[in-house]
Amino acid sequence: LASMSPTGHRTVLRAPYAELGPERAVDPVRLGLPDPVHHGHPASATVPYTPDLELDWVHGWSLTRDRTTAVPEHVAYWDASPGRPRVV
């Protein structure tokens, strides 16, 4: 589930996926990245993703792992982190 904006206390991590790794975060590649042909288009708000790109992350609950995991903040909250990179 996603929300327009956070409605309570949240902890934001700022780090690249390469630093967090698969045990702590969802790989943005698994979320379905846009076709690279659209990068740079005026209507596109996304930037090209690399594992070294610093993103803002929030904690979510993984139903498949039965524990918390970090997800990109802009995926969890549509209106979060204005001016920060968006990859999805």
PDB file of N, CA and C in Angstrom:
ATOM      1  N   LEU A   1       0.831  -1.184   0.000  1.00  0.00           N
ATOM      2  CA  LEU A   1       0.000   0.000   0.000  1.00  0.00           C
ATOM      3  C   LEU A   1       0.867   1.235   0.000  1.00  0.00           C
ATOM      4  N   ALA A   2       0.376   2.258  -0.637  1.00  0.00           N
ATOM      5  CA  ALA A   2       1.078   3.538  -0.653  1.00  0.00           C
ATOM      6  C   ALA A   2       0.121   4.604  -0.163  1.00  0.00           C
ATOM      7  N   SER A   3       0.656   5.717   0.226  1.00  0.00           N
ATOM      8  CA  SER A   3      -0.135   6.824   0.740  1.00  0.00           C
ATOM      9  C   SER A   3       0.363   8.105   0.098  1.00  0.00           C
ATOM     10  N   MET A   4      -0.469   9.149   0.162  1.00  0.00           N
ATOM     11  CA  MET A   4      -0.063  10.434  -0.391  1.00  0.00           C
ATOM     12  C   MET A   4       1.139  10.991   0.356  1.00  0.00           C
ATOM     13  N   SER A   5       1.092  10.929   1.676  1.00  0.00           N
ATOM     14  CA  SER A   5       2.200  11.421   2.495  1.00  0.00           C
ATOM     15  C   SER A   5       2.174  10.696   3.835  1.00  0.00           C
ATOM     16  N   PRO A   6       3.271  10.721   4.564  1.00  0.00           N
ATOM     17  CA  PRO A   6       3.308  10.039   5.860  1.00  0.00           C
ATOM     18  C   PRO A   6       2.305  10.640   6.835  1.00  0.00           C
ATOM     19  N   THR A   7       1.713   9.794   7.675  1.00  0.00           N
ATOM     20  CA  THR A   7       0.708  10.278   8.631  1.00  0.00           C
ATOM     21  C   THR A   7       1.140  10.092  10.079  1.00  0.00           C
ATOM     22  N   GLY A   8       2.355   9.732  10.311  1.00  0.00           N
ATOM     23  CA  GLY A   8       2.834   9.541  11.679  1.00  0.00           C
ATOM     24  C   GLY A   8       4.342   9.582  11.702  1.00  0.00           C
ATOM     25  N   HIS A   9       4.902   9.084  12.787  1.00  0.00           N
ATOM     26  CA  HIS A   9       6.357   9.045  12.908  1.00  0.00           C
ATOM     27  C   HIS A   9       6.936   8.095  11.870  1.00  0.00           C
ATOM     28  N   ARG A  10       8.004   8.519  11.228  1.00  0.00           N
ATOM     29  CA  ARG A  10       8.690   7.632  10.298  1.00  0.00           C
ATOM     30  C   ARG A  10      10.184   7.898  10.394  1.00  0.00           C
ATOM     31  N   THR A  11      10.948   6.888  10.147  1.00  0.00           N
ATOM     32  CA  THR A  11      12.396   7.005  10.120  1.00  0.00           C
ATOM     33  C   THR A  11      12.830   6.921   8.675  1.00  0.00           C
ATOM     34  N   VAL A  12      13.561   7.907   8.222  1.00  0.00           N
ATOM     35  CA  VAL A  12      14.048   7.915   6.849  1.00  0.00           C
ATOM     36  C   VAL A  12      15.538   7.595   6.857  1.00  0.00           C
ATOM     37  N   LEU A  13      15.904   6.629   6.044  1.00  0.00           N
ATOM     38  CA  LEU A  13      17.308   6.295   5.833  1.00  0.00           C
ATOM     39  C   LEU A  13      17.720   6.937   4.515  1.00  0.00           C
ATOM     40  N   ARG A  14      18.882   7.494   4.449  1.00  0.00           N
ATOM     41  CA  ARG A  14      19.388   8.028   3.180  1.00  0.00           C
ATOM     42  C   ARG A  14      20.659   7.255   2.859  1.00  0.00           C
ATOM     43  N   ALA A  15      20.557   6.399   1.831  1.00  0.00           N
ATOM     44  CA  ALA A  15      21.682   5.532   1.476  1.00  0.00           C
ATOM     45  C   ALA A  15      21.442   4.937   0.097  1.00  0.00           C
ATOM     46  N   PRO A  16      22.484   4.484  -0.562  1.00  0.00           N
ATOM     47  CA  PRO A  16      22.298   3.732  -1.801  1.00  0.00           C
ATOM     48  C   PRO A  16      21.925   2.278  -1.488  1.00  0.00           C
ATOM     49  N   TYR A  17      21.224   1.640  -2.414  1.00  0.00           N
ATOM     50  CA  TYR A  17      20.875   0.233  -2.227  1.00  0.00           C
ATOM     51  C   TYR A  17      22.136  -0.611  -2.035  1.00  0.00           C
ATOM     52  N   ALA A  18      23.207  -0.270  -2.734  1.00  0.00           N
ATOM     53  CA  ALA A  18      24.457  -1.029  -2.618  1.00  0.00           C
ATOM     54  C   ALA A  18      24.956  -1.063  -1.177  1.00  0.00           C
ATOM     55  N   GLU A  19      24.673  -0.022  -0.417  1.00  0.00           N
ATOM     56  CA  GLU A  19      25.096   0.021   0.987  1.00  0.00           C
ATOM     57  C   GLU A  19      24.150  -0.786   1.882  1.00  0.00           C
ATOM     58  N   LEU A  20      22.849  -0.726   1.592  1.00  0.00           N
ATOM     59  CA  LEU A  20      21.866  -1.437   2.419  1.00  0.00           C
ATOM     60  C   LEU A  20      21.864  -2.933   2.136  1.00  0.00           C
ATOM     61  N   GLY A  21      21.870  -3.302   0.872  1.00  0.00           N
ATOM     62  CA  GLY A  21      21.905  -4.701   0.477  1.00  0.00           C
ATOM     63  C   GLY A  21      20.558  -5.396   0.569  1.00  0.00           C
ATOM     64  N   PRO A  22      20.471  -6.607   0.023  1.00  0.00           N
ATOM     65  CA  PRO A  22      19.205  -7.338  -0.065  1.00  0.00           C
ATOM     66  C   PRO A  22      18.638  -7.799   1.270  1.00  0.00           C
ATOM     67  N   GLU A  23      19.450  -7.870   2.301  1.00  0.00           N
ATOM     68  CA  GLU A  23      18.941  -8.275   3.614  1.00  0.00           C
ATOM     69  C   GLU A  23      18.223  -7.136   4.328  1.00  0.00           C
ATOM     70  N   ARG A  24      18.489  -5.897   3.928  1.00  0.00           N
ATOM     71  CA  ARG A  24      17.896  -4.745   4.613  1.00  0.00           C
ATOM     72  C   ARG A  24      16.906  -3.965   3.763  1.00  0.00           C
ATOM     73  N   ALA A  25      16.922  -4.164   2.428  1.00  0.00           N
ATOM     74  CA  ALA A  25      16.099  -3.315   1.561  1.00  0.00           C
ATOM     75  C   ALA A  25      15.576  -4.082   0.354  1.00  0.00           C
ATOM     76  N   VAL A  26      14.498  -3.549  -0.221  1.00  0.00           N
ATOM     77  CA  VAL A  26      13.946  -4.071  -1.470  1.00  0.00           C
ATOM     78  C   VAL A  26      14.766  -3.481  -2.612  1.00  0.00           C
ATOM     79  N   ASP A  27      15.253  -4.330  -3.491  1.00  0.00           N
ATOM     80  CA  ASP A  27      16.005  -3.855  -4.651  1.00  0.00           C
ATOM     81  C   ASP A  27      15.039  -3.127  -5.584  1.00  0.00           C
ATOM     82  N   PRO A  28      15.266  -1.846  -5.889  1.00  0.00           N
ATOM     83  CA  PRO A  28      14.363  -1.121  -6.782  1.00  0.00           C
ATOM     84  C   PRO A  28      14.157  -1.800  -8.137  1.00  0.00           C
ATOM     85  N   VAL A  29      15.109  -2.581  -8.585  1.00  0.00           N
ATOM     86  CA  VAL A  29      14.946  -3.305  -9.845  1.00  0.00           C
ATOM     87  C   VAL A  29      13.723  -4.222  -9.774  1.00  0.00           C
ATOM     88  N   ARG A  30      13.447  -4.787  -8.597  1.00  0.00           N
ATOM     89  CA  ARG A  30      12.306  -5.692  -8.427  1.00  0.00           C
ATOM     90  C   ARG A  30      10.967  -4.959  -8.476  1.00  0.00           C
ATOM     91  N   LEU A  31      11.000  -3.633  -8.396  1.00  0.00           N
ATOM     92  CA  LEU A  31       9.765  -2.845  -8.406  1.00  0.00           C
ATOM     93  C   LEU A  31       9.327  -2.459  -9.813  1.00  0.00           C
ATOM     94  N   GLY A  32      10.134  -2.767 -10.801  1.00  0.00           N
ATOM     95  CA  GLY A  32       9.792  -2.441 -12.180  1.00  0.00           C
ATOM     96  C   GLY A  32      10.250  -1.049 -12.564  1.00  0.00           C
ATOM     97  N   LEU A  33      11.446  -0.946 -13.064  1.00  0.00           N
ATOM     98  CA  LEU A  33      11.988   0.352 -13.457  1.00  0.00           C
ATOM     99  C   LEU A  33      11.443   0.769 -14.819  1.00  0.00           C
ATOM    100  N   PRO A  34      11.341   2.076 -15.059  1.00  0.00           N
ATOM    101  CA  PRO A  34      10.870   2.536 -16.363  1.00  0.00           C
ATOM    102  C   PRO A  34      11.881   2.210 -17.465  1.00  0.00           C
ATOM    103  N   ASP A  35      11.384   2.130 -18.666  1.00  0.00           N
ATOM    104  CA  ASP A  35      12.241   1.893 -19.824  1.00  0.00           C
ATOM    105  C   ASP A  35      13.239   3.042 -19.942  1.00  0.00           C
ATOM    106  N   PRO A  36      14.526   2.737 -20.087  1.00  0.00           N
ATOM    107  CA  PRO A  36      15.536   3.797 -20.175  1.00  0.00           C
ATOM    108  C   PRO A  36      15.285   4.808 -21.288  1.00  0.00           C
ATOM    109  N   VAL A  37      14.533   4.430 -22.306  1.00  0.00           N
ATOM    110  CA  VAL A  37      14.255   5.362 -23.403  1.00  0.00           C
ATOM    111  C   VAL A  37      13.493   6.599 -22.910  1.00  0.00           C
ATOM    112  N   HIS A  38      12.807   6.497 -21.770  1.00  0.00           N
ATOM    113  CA  HIS A  38      12.015   7.612 -21.247  1.00  0.00           C
ATOM    114  C   HIS A  38      12.810   8.557 -20.354  1.00  0.00           C
ATOM    115  N   HIS A  39      14.012   8.179 -19.947  1.00  0.00           N
ATOM    116  CA  HIS A  39      14.816   9.066 -19.100  1.00  0.00           C
ATOM    117  C   HIS A  39      15.157  10.340 -19.865  1.00  0.00           C
ATOM    118  N   GLY A  40      15.011  11.447 -19.201  1.00  0.00           N
ATOM    119  CA  GLY A  40      15.288  12.736 -19.824  1.00  0.00           C
ATOM    120  C   GLY A  40      14.086  13.354 -20.505  1.00  0.00           C
ATOM    121  N   HIS A  41      12.994  12.611 -20.645  1.00  0.00           N
ATOM    122  CA  HIS A  41      11.779  13.169 -21.249  1.00  0.00           C
ATOM    123  C   HIS A  41      11.184  14.178 -20.279  1.00  0.00           C
ATOM    124  N   PRO A  42      10.689  15.318 -20.777  1.00  0.00           N
ATOM    125  CA  PRO A  42      10.154  16.347 -19.877  1.00  0.00           C
ATOM    126  C   PRO A  42       9.010  15.865 -18.981  1.00  0.00           C
ATOM    127  N   ALA A  43       8.258  14.864 -19.411  1.00  0.00           N
ATOM    128  CA  ALA A  43       7.136  14.374 -18.609  1.00  0.00           C
ATOM    129  C   ALA A  43       7.569  13.313 -17.593  1.00  0.00           C
ATOM    130  N   SER A  44       8.820  12.886 -17.658  1.00  0.00           N
ATOM    131  CA  SER A  44       9.304  11.847 -16.750  1.00  0.00           C
ATOM    132  C   SER A  44       9.923  12.467 -15.506  1.00  0.00           C
ATOM    133  N   ALA A  45       9.501  11.978 -14.343  1.00  0.00           N
ATOM    134  CA  ALA A  45      10.052  12.468 -13.071  1.00  0.00           C
ATOM    135  C   ALA A  45      11.126  11.536 -12.530  1.00  0.00           C
ATOM    136  N   THR A  46      11.461  10.492 -13.286  1.00  0.00           N
ATOM    137  CA  THR A  46      12.424   9.511 -12.792  1.00  0.00           C
ATOM    138  C   THR A  46      13.832   9.789 -13.311  1.00  0.00           C
ATOM    139  N   VAL A  47      14.795   9.233 -12.594  1.00  0.00           N
ATOM    140  CA  VAL A  47      16.198   9.307 -13.004  1.00  0.00           C
ATOM    141  C   VAL A  47      16.687   7.880 -13.234  1.00  0.00           C
ATOM    142  N   PRO A  48      17.739   7.707 -14.022  1.00  0.00           N
ATOM    143  CA  PRO A  48      18.273   6.357 -14.220  1.00  0.00           C
ATOM    144  C   PRO A  48      18.736   5.763 -12.886  1.00  0.00           C
ATOM    145  N   TYR A  49      18.393   4.510 -12.669  1.00  0.00           N
ATOM    146  CA  TYR A  49      18.750   3.837 -11.418  1.00  0.00           C
ATOM    147  C   TYR A  49      20.087   3.118 -11.545  1.00  0.00           C
ATOM    148  N   THR A  50      20.898   3.258 -10.526  1.00  0.00           N
ATOM    149  CA  THR A  50      22.086   2.427 -10.331  1.00  0.00           C
ATOM    150  C   THR A  50      22.100   2.057  -8.848  1.00  0.00           C
ATOM    151  N   PRO A  51      22.683   0.940  -8.483  1.00  0.00           N
ATOM    152  CA  PRO A  51      22.724   0.553  -7.069  1.00  0.00           C
ATOM    153  C   PRO A  51      23.464   1.558  -6.180  1.00  0.00           C
ATOM    154  N   ASP A  52      24.266   2.433  -6.783  1.00  0.00           N
ATOM    155  CA  ASP A  52      25.015   3.435  -6.015  1.00  0.00           C
ATOM    156  C   ASP A  52      24.274   4.760  -5.867  1.00  0.00           C
ATOM    157  N   LEU A  53      23.084   4.882  -6.453  1.00  0.00           N
ATOM    158  CA  LEU A  53      22.288   6.110  -6.356  1.00  0.00           C
ATOM    159  C   LEU A  53      21.723   6.241  -4.944  1.00  0.00           C
ATOM    160  N   GLU A  54      21.988   7.348  -4.293  1.00  0.00           N
ATOM    161  CA  GLU A  54      21.494   7.570  -2.930  1.00  0.00           C
ATOM    162  C   GLU A  54      19.996   7.884  -2.972  1.00  0.00           C
ATOM    163  N   LEU A  55      19.216   7.095  -2.238  1.00  0.00           N
ATOM    164  CA  LEU A  55      17.765   7.265  -2.158  1.00  0.00           C
ATOM    165  C   LEU A  55      17.355   7.441  -0.707  1.00  0.00           C
ATOM    166  N   ASP A  56      16.137   7.946  -0.507  1.00  0.00           N
ATOM    167  CA  ASP A  56      15.531   7.988   0.822  1.00  0.00           C
ATOM    168  C   ASP A  56      14.701   6.717   0.975  1.00  0.00           C
ATOM    169  N   TRP A  57      14.820   6.057   2.120  1.00  0.00           N
ATOM    170  CA  TRP A  57      14.151   4.787   2.394  1.00  0.00           C
ATOM    171  C   TRP A  57      13.340   4.906   3.674  1.00  0.00           C
ATOM    172  N   VAL A  58      12.223   4.185   3.729  1.00  0.00           N
ATOM    173  CA  VAL A  58      11.427   4.077   4.949  1.00  0.00           C
ATOM    174  C   VAL A  58      11.235   2.594   5.246  1.00  0.00           C
ATOM    175  N   HIS A  59      10.893   2.297   6.483  1.00  0.00           N
ATOM    176  CA  HIS A  59      10.682   0.903   6.874  1.00  0.00           C
ATOM    177  C   HIS A  59       9.270   0.463   6.511  1.00  0.00           C
ATOM    178  N   GLY A  60       9.179  -0.699   5.917  1.00  0.00           N
ATOM    179  CA  GLY A  60       7.909  -1.331   5.618  1.00  0.00           C
ATOM    180  C   GLY A  60       7.955  -2.756   6.155  1.00  0.00           C
ATOM    181  N   TRP A  61       6.832  -3.448   6.072  1.00  0.00           N
ATOM    182  CA  TRP A  61       6.762  -4.825   6.554  1.00  0.00           C
ATOM    183  C   TRP A  61       6.721  -5.766   5.364  1.00  0.00           C
ATOM    184  N   SER A  62       7.629  -6.715   5.335  1.00  0.00           N
ATOM    185  CA  SER A  62       7.664  -7.716   4.280  1.00  0.00           C
ATOM    186  C   SER A  62       6.802  -8.904   4.686  1.00  0.00           C
ATOM    187  N   LEU A  63       5.762  -9.164   3.921  1.00  0.00           N
ATOM    188  CA  LEU A  63       4.908 -10.322   4.199  1.00  0.00           C
ATOM    189  C   LEU A  63       5.614 -11.626   3.846  1.00  0.00           C
ATOM    190  N   THR A  64       6.508 -11.583   2.873  1.00  0.00           N
ATOM    191  CA  THR A  64       7.202 -12.806   2.473  1.00  0.00           C
ATOM    192  C   THR A  64       8.372 -13.142   3.386  1.00  0.00           C
ATOM    193  N   ARG A  65       8.935 -12.128   4.055  1.00  0.00           N
ATOM    194  CA  ARG A  65      10.065 -12.369   4.961  1.00  0.00           C
ATOM    195  C   ARG A  65       9.655 -12.283   6.428  1.00  0.00           C
ATOM    196  N   ASP A  66       8.447 -11.792   6.674  1.00  0.00           N
ATOM    197  CA  ASP A  66       7.910 -11.652   8.028  1.00  0.00           C
ATOM    198  C   ASP A  66       8.824 -10.797   8.921  1.00  0.00           C
ATOM    199  N   ARG A  67       9.256  -9.660   8.362  1.00  0.00           N
ATOM    200  CA  ARG A  67      10.102  -8.726   9.110  1.00  0.00           C
ATOM    201  C   ARG A  67      10.110  -7.373   8.404  1.00  0.00           C
ATOM    202  N   THR A  68      10.686  -6.380   9.063  1.00  0.00           N
ATOM    203  CA  THR A  68      10.775  -5.065   8.435  1.00  0.00           C
ATOM    204  C   THR A  68      11.835  -5.087   7.340  1.00  0.00           C
ATOM    205  N   THR A  69      11.616  -4.229   6.359  1.00  0.00           N
ATOM    206  CA  THR A  69      12.568  -4.054   5.271  1.00  0.00           C
ATOM    207  C   THR A  69      12.447  -2.626   4.764  1.00  0.00           C
ATOM    208  N   ALA A  70      13.525  -2.091   4.261  1.00  0.00           N
ATOM    209  CA  ALA A  70      13.508  -0.721   3.748  1.00  0.00           C
ATOM    210  C   ALA A  70      12.967  -0.706   2.321  1.00  0.00           C
ATOM    211  N   VAL A  71      12.100   0.268   2.038  1.00  0.00           N
ATOM    212  CA  VAL A  71      11.566   0.479   0.694  1.00  0.00           C
ATOM    213  C   VAL A  71      11.817   1.934   0.317  1.00  0.00           C
ATOM    214  N   PRO A  72      11.997   2.218  -0.978  1.00  0.00           N
ATOM    215  CA  PRO A  72      12.195   3.609  -1.365  1.00  0.00           C
ATOM    216  C   PRO A  72      11.016   4.465  -0.897  1.00  0.00           C
ATOM    217  N   GLU A  73      11.317   5.579  -0.264  1.00  0.00           N
ATOM    218  CA  GLU A  73      10.262   6.435   0.285  1.00  0.00           C
ATOM    219  C   GLU A  73       9.286   6.887  -0.794  1.00  0.00           C
ATOM    220  N   HIS A  74       9.774   7.194  -1.982  1.00  0.00           N
ATOM    221  CA  HIS A  74       8.875   7.684  -3.032  1.00  0.00           C
ATOM    222  C   HIS A  74       7.944   6.593  -3.562  1.00  0.00           C
ATOM    223  N   VAL A  75       8.219   5.342  -3.231  1.00  0.00           N
ATOM    224  CA  VAL A  75       7.307   4.253  -3.585  1.00  0.00           C
ATOM    225  C   VAL A  75       6.215   4.127  -2.523  1.00  0.00           C
ATOM    226  N   ALA A  76       6.576   4.319  -1.263  1.00  0.00           N
ATOM    227  CA  ALA A  76       5.613   4.218  -0.164  1.00  0.00           C
ATOM    228  C   ALA A  76       4.707   5.441  -0.074  1.00  0.00           C
ATOM    229  N   TYR A  77       5.249   6.621  -0.356  1.00  0.00           N
ATOM    230  CA  TYR A  77       4.504   7.883  -0.245  1.00  0.00           C
ATOM    231  C   TYR A  77       4.651   8.661  -1.544  1.00  0.00           C
ATOM    232  N   TRP A  78       3.555   8.842  -2.255  1.00  0.00           N
ATOM    233  CA  TRP A  78       3.593   9.494  -3.567  1.00  0.00           C
ATOM    234  C   TRP A  78       4.153  10.906  -3.514  1.00  0.00           C
ATOM    235  N   ASP A  79       3.865  11.624  -2.450  1.00  0.00           N
ATOM    236  CA  ASP A  79       4.196  13.043  -2.383  1.00  0.00           C
ATOM    237  C   ASP A  79       5.420  13.324  -1.508  1.00  0.00           C
ATOM    238  N   ALA A  80       6.196  12.310  -1.209  1.00  0.00           N
ATOM    239  CA  ALA A  80       7.330  12.476  -0.294  1.00  0.00           C
ATOM    240  C   ALA A  80       8.601  12.875  -1.035  1.00  0.00           C
ATOM    241  N   SER A  81       9.498  13.459  -0.305  1.00  0.00           N
ATOM    242  CA  SER A  81      10.842  13.788  -0.781  1.00  0.00           C
ATOM    243  C   SER A  81      10.878  14.592  -2.075  1.00  0.00           C
ATOM    244  N   PRO A  82      10.199  15.742  -2.122  1.00  0.00           N
ATOM    245  CA  PRO A  82      10.299  16.548  -3.343  1.00  0.00           C
ATOM    246  C   PRO A  82      11.756  16.946  -3.588  1.00  0.00           C
ATOM    247  N   GLY A  83      12.161  16.863  -4.832  1.00  0.00           N
ATOM    248  CA  GLY A  83      13.523  17.216  -5.184  1.00  0.00           C
ATOM    249  C   GLY A  83      14.528  16.087  -5.038  1.00  0.00           C
ATOM    250  N   ARG A  84      14.114  14.969  -4.465  1.00  0.00           N
ATOM    251  CA  ARG A  84      15.001  13.811  -4.311  1.00  0.00           C
ATOM    252  C   ARG A  84      14.814  12.867  -5.505  1.00  0.00           C
ATOM    253  N   PRO A  85      15.818  12.046  -5.814  1.00  0.00           N
ATOM    254  CA  PRO A  85      15.700  11.130  -6.958  1.00  0.00           C
ATOM    255  C   PRO A  85      14.536  10.153  -6.807  1.00  0.00           C
ATOM    256  N   ARG A  86      13.856   9.915  -7.931  1.00  0.00           N
ATOM    257  CA  ARG A  86      12.776   8.928  -8.014  1.00  0.00           C
ATOM    258  C   ARG A  86      13.157   7.966  -9.129  1.00  0.00           C
ATOM    259  N   VAL A  87      13.099   6.677  -8.841  1.00  0.00           N
ATOM    260  CA  VAL A  87      13.497   5.702  -9.857  1.00  0.00           C
ATOM    261  C   VAL A  87      12.325   4.884 -10.386  1.00  0.00           C
ATOM    262  N   VAL A  88      11.201   4.938  -9.705  1.00  0.00           N
ATOM    263  CA  VAL A  88      10.011   4.184 -10.127  1.00  0.00           C
ATOM    264  C   VAL A  88       8.884   5.161 -10.363  1.00  0.00           C
TER     265      VAL A  88
END
